[in-house]
mmCIF file of C-alpha atoms in Angstrom:
data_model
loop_
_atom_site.group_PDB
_atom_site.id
_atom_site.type_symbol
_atom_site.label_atom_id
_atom_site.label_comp_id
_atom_site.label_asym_id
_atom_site.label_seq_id
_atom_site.Cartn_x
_atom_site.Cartn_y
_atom_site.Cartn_z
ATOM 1 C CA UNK A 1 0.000 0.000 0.000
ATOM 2 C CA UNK A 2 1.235 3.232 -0.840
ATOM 3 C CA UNK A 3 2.110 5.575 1.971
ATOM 4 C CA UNK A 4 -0.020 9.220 0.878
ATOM 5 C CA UNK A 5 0.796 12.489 2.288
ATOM 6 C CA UNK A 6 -0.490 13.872 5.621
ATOM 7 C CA UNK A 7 -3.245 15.597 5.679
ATOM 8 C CA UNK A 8 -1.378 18.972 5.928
ATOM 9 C CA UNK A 9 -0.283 18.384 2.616
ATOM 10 C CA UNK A 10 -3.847 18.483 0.980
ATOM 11 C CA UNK A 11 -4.630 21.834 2.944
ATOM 12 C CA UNK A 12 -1.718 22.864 1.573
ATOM 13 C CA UNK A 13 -2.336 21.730 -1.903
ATOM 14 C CA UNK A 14 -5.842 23.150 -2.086
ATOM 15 C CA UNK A 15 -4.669 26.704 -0.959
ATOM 16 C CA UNK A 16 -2.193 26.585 -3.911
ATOM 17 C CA UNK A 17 -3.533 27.844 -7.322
ATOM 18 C CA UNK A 18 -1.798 25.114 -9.322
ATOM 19 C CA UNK A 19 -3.154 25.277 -13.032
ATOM 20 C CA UNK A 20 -4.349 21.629 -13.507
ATOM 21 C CA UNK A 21 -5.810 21.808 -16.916
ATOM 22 C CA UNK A 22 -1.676 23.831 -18.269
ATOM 23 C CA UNK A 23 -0.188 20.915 -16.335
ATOM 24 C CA UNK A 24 -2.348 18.252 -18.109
ATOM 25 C CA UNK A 25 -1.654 20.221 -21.541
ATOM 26 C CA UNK A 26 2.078 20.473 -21.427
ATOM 27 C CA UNK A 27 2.314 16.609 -20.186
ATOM 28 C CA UNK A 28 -0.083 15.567 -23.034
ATOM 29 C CA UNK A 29 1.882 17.921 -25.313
ATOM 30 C CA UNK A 30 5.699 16.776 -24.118
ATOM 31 C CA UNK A 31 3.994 13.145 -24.669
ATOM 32 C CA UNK A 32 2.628 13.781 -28.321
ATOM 33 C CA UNK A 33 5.967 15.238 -29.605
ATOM 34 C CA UNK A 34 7.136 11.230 -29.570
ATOM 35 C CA UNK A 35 10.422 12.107 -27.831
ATOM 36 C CA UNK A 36 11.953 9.435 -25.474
ATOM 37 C CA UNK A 37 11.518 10.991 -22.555
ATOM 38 C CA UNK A 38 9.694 9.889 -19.377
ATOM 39 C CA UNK A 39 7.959 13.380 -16.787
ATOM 40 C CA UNK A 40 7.146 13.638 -13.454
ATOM 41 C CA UNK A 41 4.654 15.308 -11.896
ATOM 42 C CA UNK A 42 5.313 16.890 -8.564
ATOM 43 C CA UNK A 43 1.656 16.707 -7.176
ATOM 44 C CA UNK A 44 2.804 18.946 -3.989
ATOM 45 C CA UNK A 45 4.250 21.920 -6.764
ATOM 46 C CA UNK A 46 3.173 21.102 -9.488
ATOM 47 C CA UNK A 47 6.106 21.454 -11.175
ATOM 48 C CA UNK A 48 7.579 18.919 -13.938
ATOM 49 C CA UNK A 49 11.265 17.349 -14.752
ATOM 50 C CA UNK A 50 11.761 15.862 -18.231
ATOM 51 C CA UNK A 51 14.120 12.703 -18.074
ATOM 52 C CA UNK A 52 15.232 10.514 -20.834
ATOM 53 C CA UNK A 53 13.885 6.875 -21.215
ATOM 54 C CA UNK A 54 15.857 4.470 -20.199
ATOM 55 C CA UNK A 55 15.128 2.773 -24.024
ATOM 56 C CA UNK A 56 15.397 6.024 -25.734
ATOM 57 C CA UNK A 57 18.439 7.595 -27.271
ATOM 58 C CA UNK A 58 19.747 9.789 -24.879
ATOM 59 C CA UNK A 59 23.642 10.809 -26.354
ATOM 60 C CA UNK A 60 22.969 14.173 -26.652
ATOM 61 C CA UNK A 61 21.653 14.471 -22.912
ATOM 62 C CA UNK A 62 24.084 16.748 -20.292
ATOM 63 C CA UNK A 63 24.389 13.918 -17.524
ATOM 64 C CA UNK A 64 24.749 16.247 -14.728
ATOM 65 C CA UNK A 65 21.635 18.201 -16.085
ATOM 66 C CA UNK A 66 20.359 14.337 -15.526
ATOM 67 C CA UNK A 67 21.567 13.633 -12.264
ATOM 68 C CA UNK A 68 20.453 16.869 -10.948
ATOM 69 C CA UNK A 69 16.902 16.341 -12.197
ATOM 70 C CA UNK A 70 17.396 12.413 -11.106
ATOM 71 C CA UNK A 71 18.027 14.002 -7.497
ATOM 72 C CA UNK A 72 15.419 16.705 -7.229
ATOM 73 C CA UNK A 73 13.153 13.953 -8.662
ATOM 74 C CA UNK A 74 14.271 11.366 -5.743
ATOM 75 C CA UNK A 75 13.432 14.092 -3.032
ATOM 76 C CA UNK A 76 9.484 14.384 -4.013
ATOM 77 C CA UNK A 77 6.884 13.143 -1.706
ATOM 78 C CA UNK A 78 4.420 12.550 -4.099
ATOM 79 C CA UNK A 79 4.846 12.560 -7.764
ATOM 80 C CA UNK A 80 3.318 10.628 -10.752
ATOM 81 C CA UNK A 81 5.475 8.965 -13.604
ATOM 82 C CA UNK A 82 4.625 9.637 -17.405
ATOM 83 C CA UNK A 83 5.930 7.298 -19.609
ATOM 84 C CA UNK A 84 6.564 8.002 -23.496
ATOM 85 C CA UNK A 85 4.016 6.295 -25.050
ATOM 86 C CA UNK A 86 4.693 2.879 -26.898
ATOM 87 C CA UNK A 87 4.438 3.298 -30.755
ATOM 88 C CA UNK A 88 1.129 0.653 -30.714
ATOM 89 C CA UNK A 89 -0.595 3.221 -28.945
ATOM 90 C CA UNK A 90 0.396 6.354 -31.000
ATOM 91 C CA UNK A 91 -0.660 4.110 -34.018
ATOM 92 C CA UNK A 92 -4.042 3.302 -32.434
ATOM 93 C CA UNK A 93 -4.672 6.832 -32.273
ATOM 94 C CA UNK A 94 -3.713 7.602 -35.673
ATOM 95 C CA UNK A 95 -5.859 5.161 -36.818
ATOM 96 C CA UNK A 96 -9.064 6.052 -34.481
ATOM 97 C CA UNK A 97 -8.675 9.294 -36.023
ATOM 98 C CA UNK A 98 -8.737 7.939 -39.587
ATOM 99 C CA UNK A 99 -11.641 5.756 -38.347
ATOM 100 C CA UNK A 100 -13.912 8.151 -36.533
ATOM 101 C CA UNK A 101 -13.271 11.771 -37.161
ATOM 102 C CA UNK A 102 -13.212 11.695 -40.897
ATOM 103 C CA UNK A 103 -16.199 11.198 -43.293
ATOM 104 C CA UNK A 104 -16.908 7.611 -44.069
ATOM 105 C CA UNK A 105 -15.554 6.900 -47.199
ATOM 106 C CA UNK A 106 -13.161 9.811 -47.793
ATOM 107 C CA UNK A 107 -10.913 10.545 -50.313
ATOM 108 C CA UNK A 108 -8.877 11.647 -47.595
ATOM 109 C CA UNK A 109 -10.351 8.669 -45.317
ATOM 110 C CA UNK A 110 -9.431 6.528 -47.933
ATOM 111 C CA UNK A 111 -5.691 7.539 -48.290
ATOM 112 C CA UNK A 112 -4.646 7.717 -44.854
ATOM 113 C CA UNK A 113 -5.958 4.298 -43.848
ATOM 114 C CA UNK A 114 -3.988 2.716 -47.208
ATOM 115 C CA UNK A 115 -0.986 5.270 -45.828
ATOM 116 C CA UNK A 116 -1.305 3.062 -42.221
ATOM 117 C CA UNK A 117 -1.427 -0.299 -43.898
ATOM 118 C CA UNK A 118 2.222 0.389 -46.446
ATOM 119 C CA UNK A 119 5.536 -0.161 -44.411
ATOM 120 C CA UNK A 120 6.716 3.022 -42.604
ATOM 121 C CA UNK A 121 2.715 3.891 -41.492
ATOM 122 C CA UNK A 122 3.777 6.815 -39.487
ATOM 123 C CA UNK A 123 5.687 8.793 -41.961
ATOM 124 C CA UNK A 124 2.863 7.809 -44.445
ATOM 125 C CA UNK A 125 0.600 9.502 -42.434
ATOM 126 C CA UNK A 126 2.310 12.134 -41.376
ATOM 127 C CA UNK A 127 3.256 12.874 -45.327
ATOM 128 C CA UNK A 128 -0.272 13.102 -46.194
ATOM 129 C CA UNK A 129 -2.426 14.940 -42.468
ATOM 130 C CA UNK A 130 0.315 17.587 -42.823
ATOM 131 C CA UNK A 131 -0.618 18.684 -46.264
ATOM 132 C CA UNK A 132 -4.188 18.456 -46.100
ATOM 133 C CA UNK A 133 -7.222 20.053 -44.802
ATOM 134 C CA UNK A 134 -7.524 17.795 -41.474
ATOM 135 C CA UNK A 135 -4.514 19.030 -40.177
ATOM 136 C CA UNK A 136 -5.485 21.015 -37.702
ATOM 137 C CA UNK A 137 -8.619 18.529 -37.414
ATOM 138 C CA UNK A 138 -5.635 16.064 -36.371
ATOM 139 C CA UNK A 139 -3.439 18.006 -33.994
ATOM 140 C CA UNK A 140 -6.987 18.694 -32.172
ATOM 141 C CA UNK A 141 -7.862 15.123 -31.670
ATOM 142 C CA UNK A 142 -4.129 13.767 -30.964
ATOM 143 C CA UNK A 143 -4.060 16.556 -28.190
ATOM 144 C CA UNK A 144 -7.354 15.463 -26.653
ATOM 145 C CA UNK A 145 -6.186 11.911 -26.734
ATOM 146 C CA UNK A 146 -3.056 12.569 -25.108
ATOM 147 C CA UNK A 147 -5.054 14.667 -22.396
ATOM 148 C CA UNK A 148 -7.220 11.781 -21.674
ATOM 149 C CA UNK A 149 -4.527 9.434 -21.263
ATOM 150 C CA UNK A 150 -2.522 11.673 -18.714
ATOM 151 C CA UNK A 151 -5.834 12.296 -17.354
ATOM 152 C CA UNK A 152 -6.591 8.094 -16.793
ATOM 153 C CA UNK A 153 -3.092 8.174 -15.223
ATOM 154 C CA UNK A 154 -3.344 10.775 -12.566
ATOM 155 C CA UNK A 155 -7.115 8.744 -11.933
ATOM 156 C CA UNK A 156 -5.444 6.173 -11.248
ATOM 157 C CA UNK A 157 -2.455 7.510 -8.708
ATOM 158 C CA UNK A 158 -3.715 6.462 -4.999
ATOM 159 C CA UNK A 159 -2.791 9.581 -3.329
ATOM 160 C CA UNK A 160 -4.262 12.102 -5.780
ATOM 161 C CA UNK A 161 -5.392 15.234 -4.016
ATOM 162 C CA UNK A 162 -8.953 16.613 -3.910
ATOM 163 C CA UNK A 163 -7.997 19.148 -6.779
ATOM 164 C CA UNK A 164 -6.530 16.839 -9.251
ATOM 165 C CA UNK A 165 -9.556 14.180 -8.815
ATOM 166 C CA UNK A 166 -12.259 17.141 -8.970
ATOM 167 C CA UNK A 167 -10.479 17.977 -12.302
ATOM 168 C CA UNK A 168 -9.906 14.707 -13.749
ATOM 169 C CA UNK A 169 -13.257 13.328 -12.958
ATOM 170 C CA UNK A 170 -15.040 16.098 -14.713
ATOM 171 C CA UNK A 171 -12.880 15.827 -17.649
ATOM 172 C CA UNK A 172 -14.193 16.156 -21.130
#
């Protein structure tokens, strides 16, 4: 069982004006770039650290820049993981998209869902969503879908405070 926070803590957190719905933004953004790098969530500050996966290709990271954010990291109370997301699930979005946000039958319907089936699916898609008119149709829904998933995660933290669940649970 997971040790939570006294109850100071959650007096504390409610009194600060963290801005849930920038916080679930820039995770869900930092998460749809498709970098390999893992955040955490400081639930007491609300303040993030960007780290490098431990799968990803990290050369050009400065490791004390690393260890200091390893460290500052290490000292937090209370703080929720986000993991890059696996390339199955970027591609399930891409095609839920394709699926159910474009008209049935599509030219452009059509295309990208041939462009997800040819070797190299994301740069197929990409190559064709950039250049058409459901581009910004696309960013819109990837962003939402990223927000939802950081959204499921903080749901599902044990030791969530009152003003992160009252958020998350009346997320749209």
């Amino acid at each position: 069982m997971l040790d939570c926070p006294s109850m100071s803590f959650f007096t504390n957190m409610n009194e600060s004006k963290i801005d849930i719905q920038g916080l679930v933004r820039e995770i869900a953004g930092e998460l749809s770039a498709g970098q390999y790098v893992d955040q955490y969530l400081n639930l007491e500050t609300g303040e993030i650290e960007v780290l490098p996966c431990p799968y990803g290709f990290c050369d050009d990271w400065d490791e004390e820049i690393v260890n200091e954010a390893e460290d500052k990291i290490y000292s937090w109370d209370n703080m929720i993981k986000f993991e890059a997301l696996p390339s199955y699930e970027t591609f399930q979005i891409m095609e839920d998209f394709v699926l159910y946000e474009l008209p049935a039958g599509s030219q452009l319907q059509q295309r990208l869902e041939e462009a997800l089936r040819r070797k190299h699916p994301f740069s197929n898609f990409n190559a064709i969503i950039h250049n058409c008119s459901a581009r910004q149709a696309w960013f819109d829904y990837r962003q939402k879908a990223f927000e939802r998933r950081v959204v499921k995660i903080l749901l599902a933290h044990e030791c969530l405070p009152a003003q992160f669940r009252d958020y998350c649970e009346n997320y749209k």
